[in-house]
Coordinates of C-alpha atoms and ligand atoms in Angstrom, one line a residue:
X1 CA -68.4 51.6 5.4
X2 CA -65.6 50.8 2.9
X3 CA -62.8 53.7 3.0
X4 CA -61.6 54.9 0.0
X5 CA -58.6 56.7 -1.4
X6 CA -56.1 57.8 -4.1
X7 CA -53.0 56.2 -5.9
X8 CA -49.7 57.6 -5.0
X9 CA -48.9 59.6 -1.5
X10 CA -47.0 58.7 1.8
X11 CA -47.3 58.0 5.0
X12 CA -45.5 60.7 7.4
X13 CA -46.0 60.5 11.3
X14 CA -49.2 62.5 12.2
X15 CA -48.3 63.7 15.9
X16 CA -52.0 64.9 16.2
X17 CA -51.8 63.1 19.6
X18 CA -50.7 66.3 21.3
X19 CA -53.7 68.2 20.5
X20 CA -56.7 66.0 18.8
X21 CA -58.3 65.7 22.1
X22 CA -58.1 69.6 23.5
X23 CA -61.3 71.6 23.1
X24 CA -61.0 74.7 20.9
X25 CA -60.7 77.9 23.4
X26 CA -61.1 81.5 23.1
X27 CA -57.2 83.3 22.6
X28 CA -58.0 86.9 24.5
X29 CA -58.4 89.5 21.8
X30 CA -54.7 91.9 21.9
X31 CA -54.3 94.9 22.8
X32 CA -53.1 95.3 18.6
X33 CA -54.2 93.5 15.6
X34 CA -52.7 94.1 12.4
X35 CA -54.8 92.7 9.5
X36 CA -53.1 92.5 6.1
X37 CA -55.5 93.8 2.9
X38 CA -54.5 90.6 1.2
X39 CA -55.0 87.3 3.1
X40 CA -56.6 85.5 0.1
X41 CA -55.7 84.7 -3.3
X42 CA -56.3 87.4 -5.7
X43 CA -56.1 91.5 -5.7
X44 CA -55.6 92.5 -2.5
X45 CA -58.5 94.6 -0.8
X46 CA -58.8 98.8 -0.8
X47 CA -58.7 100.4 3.0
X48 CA -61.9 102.0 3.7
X49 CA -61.1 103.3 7.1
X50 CA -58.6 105.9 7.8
X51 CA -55.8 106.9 10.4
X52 CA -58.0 107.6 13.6
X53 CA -61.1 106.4 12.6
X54 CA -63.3 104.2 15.6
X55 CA -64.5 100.7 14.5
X56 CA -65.9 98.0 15.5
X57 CA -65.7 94.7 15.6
X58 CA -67.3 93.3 12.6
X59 CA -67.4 96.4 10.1
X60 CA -65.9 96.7 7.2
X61 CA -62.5 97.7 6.6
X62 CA -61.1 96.8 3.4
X63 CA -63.2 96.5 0.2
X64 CA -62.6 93.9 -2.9
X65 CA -60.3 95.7 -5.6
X66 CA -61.6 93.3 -8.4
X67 CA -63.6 89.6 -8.7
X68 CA -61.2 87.6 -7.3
X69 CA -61.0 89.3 -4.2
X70 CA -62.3 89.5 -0.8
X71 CA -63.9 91.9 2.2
X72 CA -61.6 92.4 5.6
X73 CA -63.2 93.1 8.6
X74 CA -62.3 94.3 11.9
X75 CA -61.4 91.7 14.3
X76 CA -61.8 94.0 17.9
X77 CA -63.6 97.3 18.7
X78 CA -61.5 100.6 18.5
X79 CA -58.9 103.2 16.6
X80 CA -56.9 102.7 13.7
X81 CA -53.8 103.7 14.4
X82 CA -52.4 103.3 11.0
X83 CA -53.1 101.8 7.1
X84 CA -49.3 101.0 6.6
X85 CA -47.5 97.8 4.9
X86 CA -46.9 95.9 7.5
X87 CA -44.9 92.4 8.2
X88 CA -46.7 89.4 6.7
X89 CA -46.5 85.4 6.6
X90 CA -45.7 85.6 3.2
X91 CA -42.5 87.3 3.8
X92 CA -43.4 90.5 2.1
X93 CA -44.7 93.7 3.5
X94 CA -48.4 94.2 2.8
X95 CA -50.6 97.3 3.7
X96 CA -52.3 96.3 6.7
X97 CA -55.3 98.0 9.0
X98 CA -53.6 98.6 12.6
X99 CA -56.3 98.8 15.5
X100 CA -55.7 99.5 18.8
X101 CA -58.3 97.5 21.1
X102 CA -60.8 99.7 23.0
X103 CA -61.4 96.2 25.3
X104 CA -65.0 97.0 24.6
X105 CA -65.2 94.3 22.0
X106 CA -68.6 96.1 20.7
X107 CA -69.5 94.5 17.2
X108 CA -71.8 95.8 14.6
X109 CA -75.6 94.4 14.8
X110 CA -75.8 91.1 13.2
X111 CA -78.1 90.8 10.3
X112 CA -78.3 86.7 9.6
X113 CA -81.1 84.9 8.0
X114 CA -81.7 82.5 10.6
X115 CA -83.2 79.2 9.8
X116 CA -85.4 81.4 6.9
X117 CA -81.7 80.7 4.6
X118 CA -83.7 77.7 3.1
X119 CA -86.1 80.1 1.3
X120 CA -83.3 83.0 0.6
X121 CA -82.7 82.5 -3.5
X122 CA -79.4 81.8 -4.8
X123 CA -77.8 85.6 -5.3
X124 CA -78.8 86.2 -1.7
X125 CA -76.9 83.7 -0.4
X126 CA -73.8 84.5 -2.8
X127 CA -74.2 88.5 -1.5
X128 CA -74.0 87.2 2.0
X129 CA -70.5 85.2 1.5
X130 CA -69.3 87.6 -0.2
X131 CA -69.7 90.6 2.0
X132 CA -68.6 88.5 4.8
X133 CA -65.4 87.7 3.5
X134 CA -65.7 84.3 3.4
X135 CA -62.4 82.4 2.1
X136 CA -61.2 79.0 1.7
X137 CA -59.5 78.5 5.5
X138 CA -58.0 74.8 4.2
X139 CA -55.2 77.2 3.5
X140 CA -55.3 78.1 0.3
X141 CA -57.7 81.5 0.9
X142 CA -59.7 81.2 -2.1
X143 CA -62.5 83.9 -2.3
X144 CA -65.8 81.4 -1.8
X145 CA -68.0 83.5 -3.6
X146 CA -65.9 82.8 -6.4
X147 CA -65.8 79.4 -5.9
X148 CA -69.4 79.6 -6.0
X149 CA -70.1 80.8 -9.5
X150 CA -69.0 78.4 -11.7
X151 CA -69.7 79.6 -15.5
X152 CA -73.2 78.1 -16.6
X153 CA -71.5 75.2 -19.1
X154 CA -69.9 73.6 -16.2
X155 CA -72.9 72.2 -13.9
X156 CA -71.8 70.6 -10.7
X157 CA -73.6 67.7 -9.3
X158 CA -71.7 67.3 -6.5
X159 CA -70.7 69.1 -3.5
X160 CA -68.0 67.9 -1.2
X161 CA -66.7 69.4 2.0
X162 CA -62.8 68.3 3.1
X163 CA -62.6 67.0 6.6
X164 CA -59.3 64.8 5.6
X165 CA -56.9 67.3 7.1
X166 CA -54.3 64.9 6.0
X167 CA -51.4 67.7 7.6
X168 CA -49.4 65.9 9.9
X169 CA -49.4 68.0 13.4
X170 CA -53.1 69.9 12.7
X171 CA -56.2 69.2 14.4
X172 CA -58.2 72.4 13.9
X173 CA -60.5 70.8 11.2
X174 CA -60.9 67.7 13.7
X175 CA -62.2 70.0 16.1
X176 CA -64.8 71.9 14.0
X177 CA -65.9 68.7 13.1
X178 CA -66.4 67.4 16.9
X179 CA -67.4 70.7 18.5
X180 CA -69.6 72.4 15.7
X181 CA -70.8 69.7 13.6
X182 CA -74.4 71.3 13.1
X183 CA -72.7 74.3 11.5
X184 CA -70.6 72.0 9.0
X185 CA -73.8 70.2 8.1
X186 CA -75.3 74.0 7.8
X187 CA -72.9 75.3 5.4
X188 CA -72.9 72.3 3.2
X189 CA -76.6 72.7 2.7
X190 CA -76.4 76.2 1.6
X191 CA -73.6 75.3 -0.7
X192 CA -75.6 72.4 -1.5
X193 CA -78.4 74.9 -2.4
X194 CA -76.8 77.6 -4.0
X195 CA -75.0 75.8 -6.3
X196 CA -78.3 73.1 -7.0
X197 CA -76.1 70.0 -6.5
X198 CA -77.7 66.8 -6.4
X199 CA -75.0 65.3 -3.7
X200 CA -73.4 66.6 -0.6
X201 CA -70.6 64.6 1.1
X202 CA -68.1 65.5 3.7
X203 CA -64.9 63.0 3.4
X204 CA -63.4 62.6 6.9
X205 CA -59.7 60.2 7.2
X206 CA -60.7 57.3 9.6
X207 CA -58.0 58.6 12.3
X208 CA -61.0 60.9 13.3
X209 CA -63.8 57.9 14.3
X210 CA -65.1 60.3 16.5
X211 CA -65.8 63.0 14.1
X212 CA -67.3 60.4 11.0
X213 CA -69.9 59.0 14.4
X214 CA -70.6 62.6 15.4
X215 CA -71.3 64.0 11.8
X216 CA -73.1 60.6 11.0
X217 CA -75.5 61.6 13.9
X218 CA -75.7 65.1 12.7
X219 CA -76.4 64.3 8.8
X220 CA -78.6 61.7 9.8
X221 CA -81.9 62.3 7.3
X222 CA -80.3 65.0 5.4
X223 CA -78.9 62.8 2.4
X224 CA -75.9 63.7 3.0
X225 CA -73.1 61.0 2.8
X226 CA -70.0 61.1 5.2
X227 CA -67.1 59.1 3.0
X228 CA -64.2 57.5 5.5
X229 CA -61.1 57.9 4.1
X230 CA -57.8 56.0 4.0
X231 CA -55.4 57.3 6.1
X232 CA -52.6 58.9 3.8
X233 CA -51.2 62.6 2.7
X234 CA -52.4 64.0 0.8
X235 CA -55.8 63.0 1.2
X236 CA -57.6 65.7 1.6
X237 CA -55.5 67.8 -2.1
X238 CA -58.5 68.7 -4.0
X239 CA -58.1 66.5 -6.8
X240 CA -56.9 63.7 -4.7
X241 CA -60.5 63.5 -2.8
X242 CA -62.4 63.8 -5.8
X243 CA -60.9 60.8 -6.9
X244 CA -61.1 58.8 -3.7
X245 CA -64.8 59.8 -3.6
X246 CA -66.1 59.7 -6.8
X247 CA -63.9 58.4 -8.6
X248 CA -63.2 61.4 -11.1
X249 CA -60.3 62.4 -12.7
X250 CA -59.7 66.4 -12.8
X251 CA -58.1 66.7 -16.2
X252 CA -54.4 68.4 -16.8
X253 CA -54.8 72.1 -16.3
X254 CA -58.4 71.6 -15.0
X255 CA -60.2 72.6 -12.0
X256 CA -63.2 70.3 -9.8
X257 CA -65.8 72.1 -11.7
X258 CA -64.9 70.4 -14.7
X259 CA -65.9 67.1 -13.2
X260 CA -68.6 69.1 -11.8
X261 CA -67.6 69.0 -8.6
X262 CA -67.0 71.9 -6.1
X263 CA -65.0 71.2 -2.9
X264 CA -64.7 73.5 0.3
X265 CA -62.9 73.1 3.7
X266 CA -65.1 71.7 6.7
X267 CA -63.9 75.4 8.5
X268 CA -65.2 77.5 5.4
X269 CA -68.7 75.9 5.7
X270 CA -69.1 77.1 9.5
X271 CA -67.8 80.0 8.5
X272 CA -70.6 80.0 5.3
X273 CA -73.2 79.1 7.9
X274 CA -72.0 82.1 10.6
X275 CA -72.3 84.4 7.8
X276 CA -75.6 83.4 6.4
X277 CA -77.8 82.2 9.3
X278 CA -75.4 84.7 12.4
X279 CA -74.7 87.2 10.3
X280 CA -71.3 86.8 11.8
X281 CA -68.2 87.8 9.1
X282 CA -64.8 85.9 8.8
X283 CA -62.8 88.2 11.5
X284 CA -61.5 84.7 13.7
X285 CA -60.4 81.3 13.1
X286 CA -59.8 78.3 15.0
X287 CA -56.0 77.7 15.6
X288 CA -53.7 74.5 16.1
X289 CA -50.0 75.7 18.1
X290 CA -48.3 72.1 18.2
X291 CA -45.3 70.7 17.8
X292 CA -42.4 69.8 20.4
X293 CA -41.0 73.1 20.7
X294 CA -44.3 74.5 22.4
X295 CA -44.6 74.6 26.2
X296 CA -48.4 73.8 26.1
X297 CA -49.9 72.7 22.1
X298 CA -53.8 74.2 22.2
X299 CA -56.5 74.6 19.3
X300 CA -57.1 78.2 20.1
X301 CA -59.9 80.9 18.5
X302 CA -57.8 83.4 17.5
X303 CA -59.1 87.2 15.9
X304 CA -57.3 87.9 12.4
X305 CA -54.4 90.2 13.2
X306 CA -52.9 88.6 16.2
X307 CA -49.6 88.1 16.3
X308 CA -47.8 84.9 16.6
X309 CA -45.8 86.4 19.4
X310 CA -49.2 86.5 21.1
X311 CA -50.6 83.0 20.3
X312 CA -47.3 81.3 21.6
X313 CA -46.8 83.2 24.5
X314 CA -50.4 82.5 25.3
X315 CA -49.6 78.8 24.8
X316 CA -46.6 79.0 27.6
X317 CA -44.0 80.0 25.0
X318 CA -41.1 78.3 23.6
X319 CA -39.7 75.0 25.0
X320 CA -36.4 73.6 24.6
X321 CA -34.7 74.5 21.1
X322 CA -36.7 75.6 18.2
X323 CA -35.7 74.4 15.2
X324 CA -38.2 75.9 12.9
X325 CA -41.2 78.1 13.2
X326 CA -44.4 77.0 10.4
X327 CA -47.8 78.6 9.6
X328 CA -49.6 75.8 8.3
X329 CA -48.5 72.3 8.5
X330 CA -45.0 70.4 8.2
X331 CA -46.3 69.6 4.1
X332 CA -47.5 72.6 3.0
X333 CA -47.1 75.2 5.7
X334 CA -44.7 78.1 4.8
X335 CA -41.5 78.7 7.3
X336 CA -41.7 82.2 9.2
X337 CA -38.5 84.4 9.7
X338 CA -40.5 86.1 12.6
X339 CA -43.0 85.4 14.8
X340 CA -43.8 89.6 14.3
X341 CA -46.3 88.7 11.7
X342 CA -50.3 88.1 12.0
X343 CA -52.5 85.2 12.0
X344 CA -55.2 85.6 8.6
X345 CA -58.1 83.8 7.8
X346 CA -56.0 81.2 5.9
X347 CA -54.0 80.2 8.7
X348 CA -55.0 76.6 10.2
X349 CA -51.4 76.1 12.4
X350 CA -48.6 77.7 13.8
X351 CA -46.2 74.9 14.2
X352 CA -43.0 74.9 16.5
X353 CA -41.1 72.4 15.9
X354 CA -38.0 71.4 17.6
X355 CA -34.8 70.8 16.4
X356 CA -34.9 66.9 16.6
X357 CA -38.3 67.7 14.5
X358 CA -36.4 69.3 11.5
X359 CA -34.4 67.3 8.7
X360 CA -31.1 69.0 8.8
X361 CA -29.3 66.4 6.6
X362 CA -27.4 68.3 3.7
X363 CA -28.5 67.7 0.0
X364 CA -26.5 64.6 -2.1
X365 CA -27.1 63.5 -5.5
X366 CA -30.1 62.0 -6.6
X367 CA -29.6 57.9 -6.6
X368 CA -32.6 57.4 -9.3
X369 CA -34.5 55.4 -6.9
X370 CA -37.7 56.5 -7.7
X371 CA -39.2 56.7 -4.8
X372 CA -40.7 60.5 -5.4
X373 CA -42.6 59.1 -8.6
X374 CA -44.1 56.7 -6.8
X375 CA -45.3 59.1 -4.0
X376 CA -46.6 61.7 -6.6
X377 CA -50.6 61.6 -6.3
X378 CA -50.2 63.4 -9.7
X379 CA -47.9 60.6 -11.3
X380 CA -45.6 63.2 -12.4
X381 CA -41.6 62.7 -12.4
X382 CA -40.4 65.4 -10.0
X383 CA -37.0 65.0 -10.7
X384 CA -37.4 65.4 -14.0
X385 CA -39.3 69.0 -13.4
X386 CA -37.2 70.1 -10.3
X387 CA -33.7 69.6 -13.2
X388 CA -35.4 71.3 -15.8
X389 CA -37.0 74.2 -13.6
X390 CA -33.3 74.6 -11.6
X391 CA -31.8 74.9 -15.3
X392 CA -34.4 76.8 -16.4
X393 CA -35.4 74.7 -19.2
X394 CA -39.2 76.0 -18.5
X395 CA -40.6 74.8 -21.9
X396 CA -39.2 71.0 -21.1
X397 CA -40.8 71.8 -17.3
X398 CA -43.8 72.3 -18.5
X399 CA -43.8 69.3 -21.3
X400 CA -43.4 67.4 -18.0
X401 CA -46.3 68.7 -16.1
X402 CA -44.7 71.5 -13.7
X403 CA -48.7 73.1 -13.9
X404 CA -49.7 70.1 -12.6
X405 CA -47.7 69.9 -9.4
X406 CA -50.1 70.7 -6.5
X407 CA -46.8 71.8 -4.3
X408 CA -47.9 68.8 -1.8
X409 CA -44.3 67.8 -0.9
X410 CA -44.7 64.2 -1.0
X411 CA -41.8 63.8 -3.6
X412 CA -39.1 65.5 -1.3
X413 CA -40.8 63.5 1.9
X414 CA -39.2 60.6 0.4
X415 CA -36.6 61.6 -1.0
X416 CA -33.4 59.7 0.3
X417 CA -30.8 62.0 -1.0
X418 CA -32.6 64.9 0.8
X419 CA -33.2 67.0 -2.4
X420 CA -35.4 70.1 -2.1
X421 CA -37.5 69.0 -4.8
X422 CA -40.3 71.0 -4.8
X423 CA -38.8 74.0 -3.8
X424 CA -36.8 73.6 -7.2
X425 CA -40.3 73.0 -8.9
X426 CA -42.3 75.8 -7.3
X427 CA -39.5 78.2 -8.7
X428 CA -40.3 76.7 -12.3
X429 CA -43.8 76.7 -12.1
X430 CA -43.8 80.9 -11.2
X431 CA -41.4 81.0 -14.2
X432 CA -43.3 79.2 -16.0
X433 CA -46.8 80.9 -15.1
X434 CA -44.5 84.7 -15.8
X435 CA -43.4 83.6 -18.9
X436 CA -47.1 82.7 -19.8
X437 CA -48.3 86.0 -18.2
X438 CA -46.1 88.1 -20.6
X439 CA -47.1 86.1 -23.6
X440 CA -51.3 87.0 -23.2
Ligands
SF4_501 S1 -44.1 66.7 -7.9 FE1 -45.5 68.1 -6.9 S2 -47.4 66.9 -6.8 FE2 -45.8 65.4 -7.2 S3 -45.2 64.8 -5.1 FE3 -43.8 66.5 -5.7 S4 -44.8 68.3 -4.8 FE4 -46.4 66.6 -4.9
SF4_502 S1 -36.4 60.2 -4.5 FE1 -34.7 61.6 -4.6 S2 -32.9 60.2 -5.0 FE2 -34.8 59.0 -5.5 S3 -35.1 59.4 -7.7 FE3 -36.3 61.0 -6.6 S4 -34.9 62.7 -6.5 FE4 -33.6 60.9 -7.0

């Protein structure tokens, strides 16, 4: 099979080689989880357990507060010993549900469909992803059920599940694919049936042969296609597989469903199929600690709420001299202050790297070599948008195409004069998006 791709994007080092071969294991549950209300995008979910109440593992403790929102559940058995704001990866306090494990792990009864999904109609399905808290775990934390509806003038043909994982250091997504394949395969069938698409395809970078051969066996029969993709970040951006596969353009401002598309993670559909044929909700995730500053890298299971104090000391602690702690990946992964802060449904890496692994050259002026247009997979001119969003010229910003920047870092990657790019162009575009707020 030919492999296909996008125009623009780079070519970092992938260092998957520490943990693209180590089979996912159970992390203990802890003694303490604290799980943050808001771990997706949208309104952040309303406590529905109080100070002292018993839980278990699996029940629901936080409720959607609107339609872009999600359900939180319990991640161990026992007490809540507080609703407080708490720490968080995003830097900011949010009000979290703290439990103190009863180590009896008890967990509600599941209620799945079993094989009868196939003859469950569409709303069904929907009601079980969205009581289950299903989210997009690429990172990005979208509510699925959302995801799910698209309005009736937009039909998708196509569904399309992202097994690229085009982040240098992660191999979480590499493991789902090796070690559950028949749950992948699942949940693109029930998204393949809820939404009444006519394709399914599951687009894997050829640096994982042995997940394309293993899900080829698997999809075998099922008309589904598995698409090889070119080796290059960042593959597996939304709008950048849509166009390697099928060869759509998502329009300025637009979203895969107006291409009628729909794309989820390869981790959200064995979440999707948990939920809809286990009965099992989104309360754990699979886990890649790498980097050089970690005395032993592991694709771990880890229950929402664990600290990242707890995942690295299970993984043998720090090694040598970190230089930066990352949940997510080197690209698109967001730096942590503290390791005091909980792992969420979103989270697909804690990265350590060491301080040979971090670019600590200072900032000089840009040469106008255009090497960040050239890498941009949206053929925009960062430097361009980074000058107007640092001066704060948002209407030229957004002339430019600061909306359209999907935050990938490929511009600053490449940058020789070090500049921080898309920091600079990130602050522009939540300028931007304010100043359009206050206007509606
Ligand atoms: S401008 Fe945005 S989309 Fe383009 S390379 Fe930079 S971060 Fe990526
Ligand atoms: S890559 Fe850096 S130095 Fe080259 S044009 Fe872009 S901002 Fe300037």
């Amino acid at each position: 099979m030919k492999a296909v791709t996008f125009g623009g994007g780079i070519h970092p080092q992938y260092e998957k080689a520490r943990t693209a071969q180590l089979a996912v294991t159970p992390l203990e549950a802890p003694d303490e989880v604290v799980i943050p209300l808001s771990q997706h995008i949208g309104a952040p979910a309303k406590a529905c357990v109080e100070k002292g109440a018993e839980v278990l593992r699996g029940q629901v403790i936080g409720e959607p507060a609107g339609y872009v929102s999600s359900y939180i559940h319990a991640s161990v058995s026992g007490k809540v010993k507080d609703v407080a704001p708490a720490p968080s990866m995003s830097g900011a306090e949010v009000m979290s549900v703290i439990i103190e494990n009863d180590g009896n792990d008890q967990s509600e009864a599941p209620e799945g469909l079993g094989n009868d999904w196939t003859n469950a109609d569409v709303d069904q399905l929907k009601d079980v992803i969205y009581k289950s808290g299903i989210v997009g775990m690429g990172g990005a934390a979208f509510p699925t059920h959302v995801k799910l509806s698209p309005p009736s003038n937009k039909p998708i043909d196509a569904v399309m599940l992202n097994g690229a994982e085009c982040e240098p250091y992660l191999t979480a997504d590499h493991r789902m694919m090796l070690e559950h394949p028949d749950a992948v395969v699942t949940g693109l069938r029930i998204v393949q049936q809820i939404l009444g698409a006519k394709r399914a395809m599951i687009g894997v970078e050829q640096n994982k042969p042995d997940a394309i051969k293993t899900l080829l066996e698997v999809a075998s029969g099922k008309d589904i296609e598995i698409v090889p993709l070119k080796v290059k970040y960042p593959q597996g951006a939304e709008k950048q597989l849509i166009q390697a596969c099928l060869g759509r353009e998502v329009p300025s401002g637009g979203l895969p469903m107006d291409v009628g598309v729909v794309v989820q993670n390869v981790g959200t559909a064995a979440a999707i199929a948990d939920a809809v044929v286990r009965g099992k909700p989104l309360y754990e995730r699979v886990v890649t600690v790498t980097g050089a500053a970690i005395a032993g890298p592991a694709n771990l299971l880890v229950r929402v709420g664990t600290s990242i104090e707890t995942v690295v000391a299970a993984c043998g602690g720090v090694q040598g001299e970190l230089g930066k702690l990352i949940s997510g990946g080197p690209m698109m992964g967001l730096a942590q202050y503290t390791d005091a802060v909980p792992i969420t449904k979103g989270t697909s890496g804690i990265l350590l790297l060491s301080t040979a692994e971090v670019d600590g050259d200072p900032p000089g002026p840009c040469i106008r070599c255009g090497r960040c247009v050239r890498a941009c997979p949206m053929r925009l001119p960062p430097t361009e948008i980074a000058t107007y969003s640092e001066k704060a010229l948002l209407d030229d910003a957004e002339t430019w195409g600061v909306l359209d920047c999907i935050e990938c870092g490929s511009c600053a990657f490449e940058c020789p004069a070090h500049i921080a790019l898309v920091q600079k162009i990130r602050l522009g575009k939540v300028a931007v998006m304010a100043t359009k707020r206050k206007k509606n």
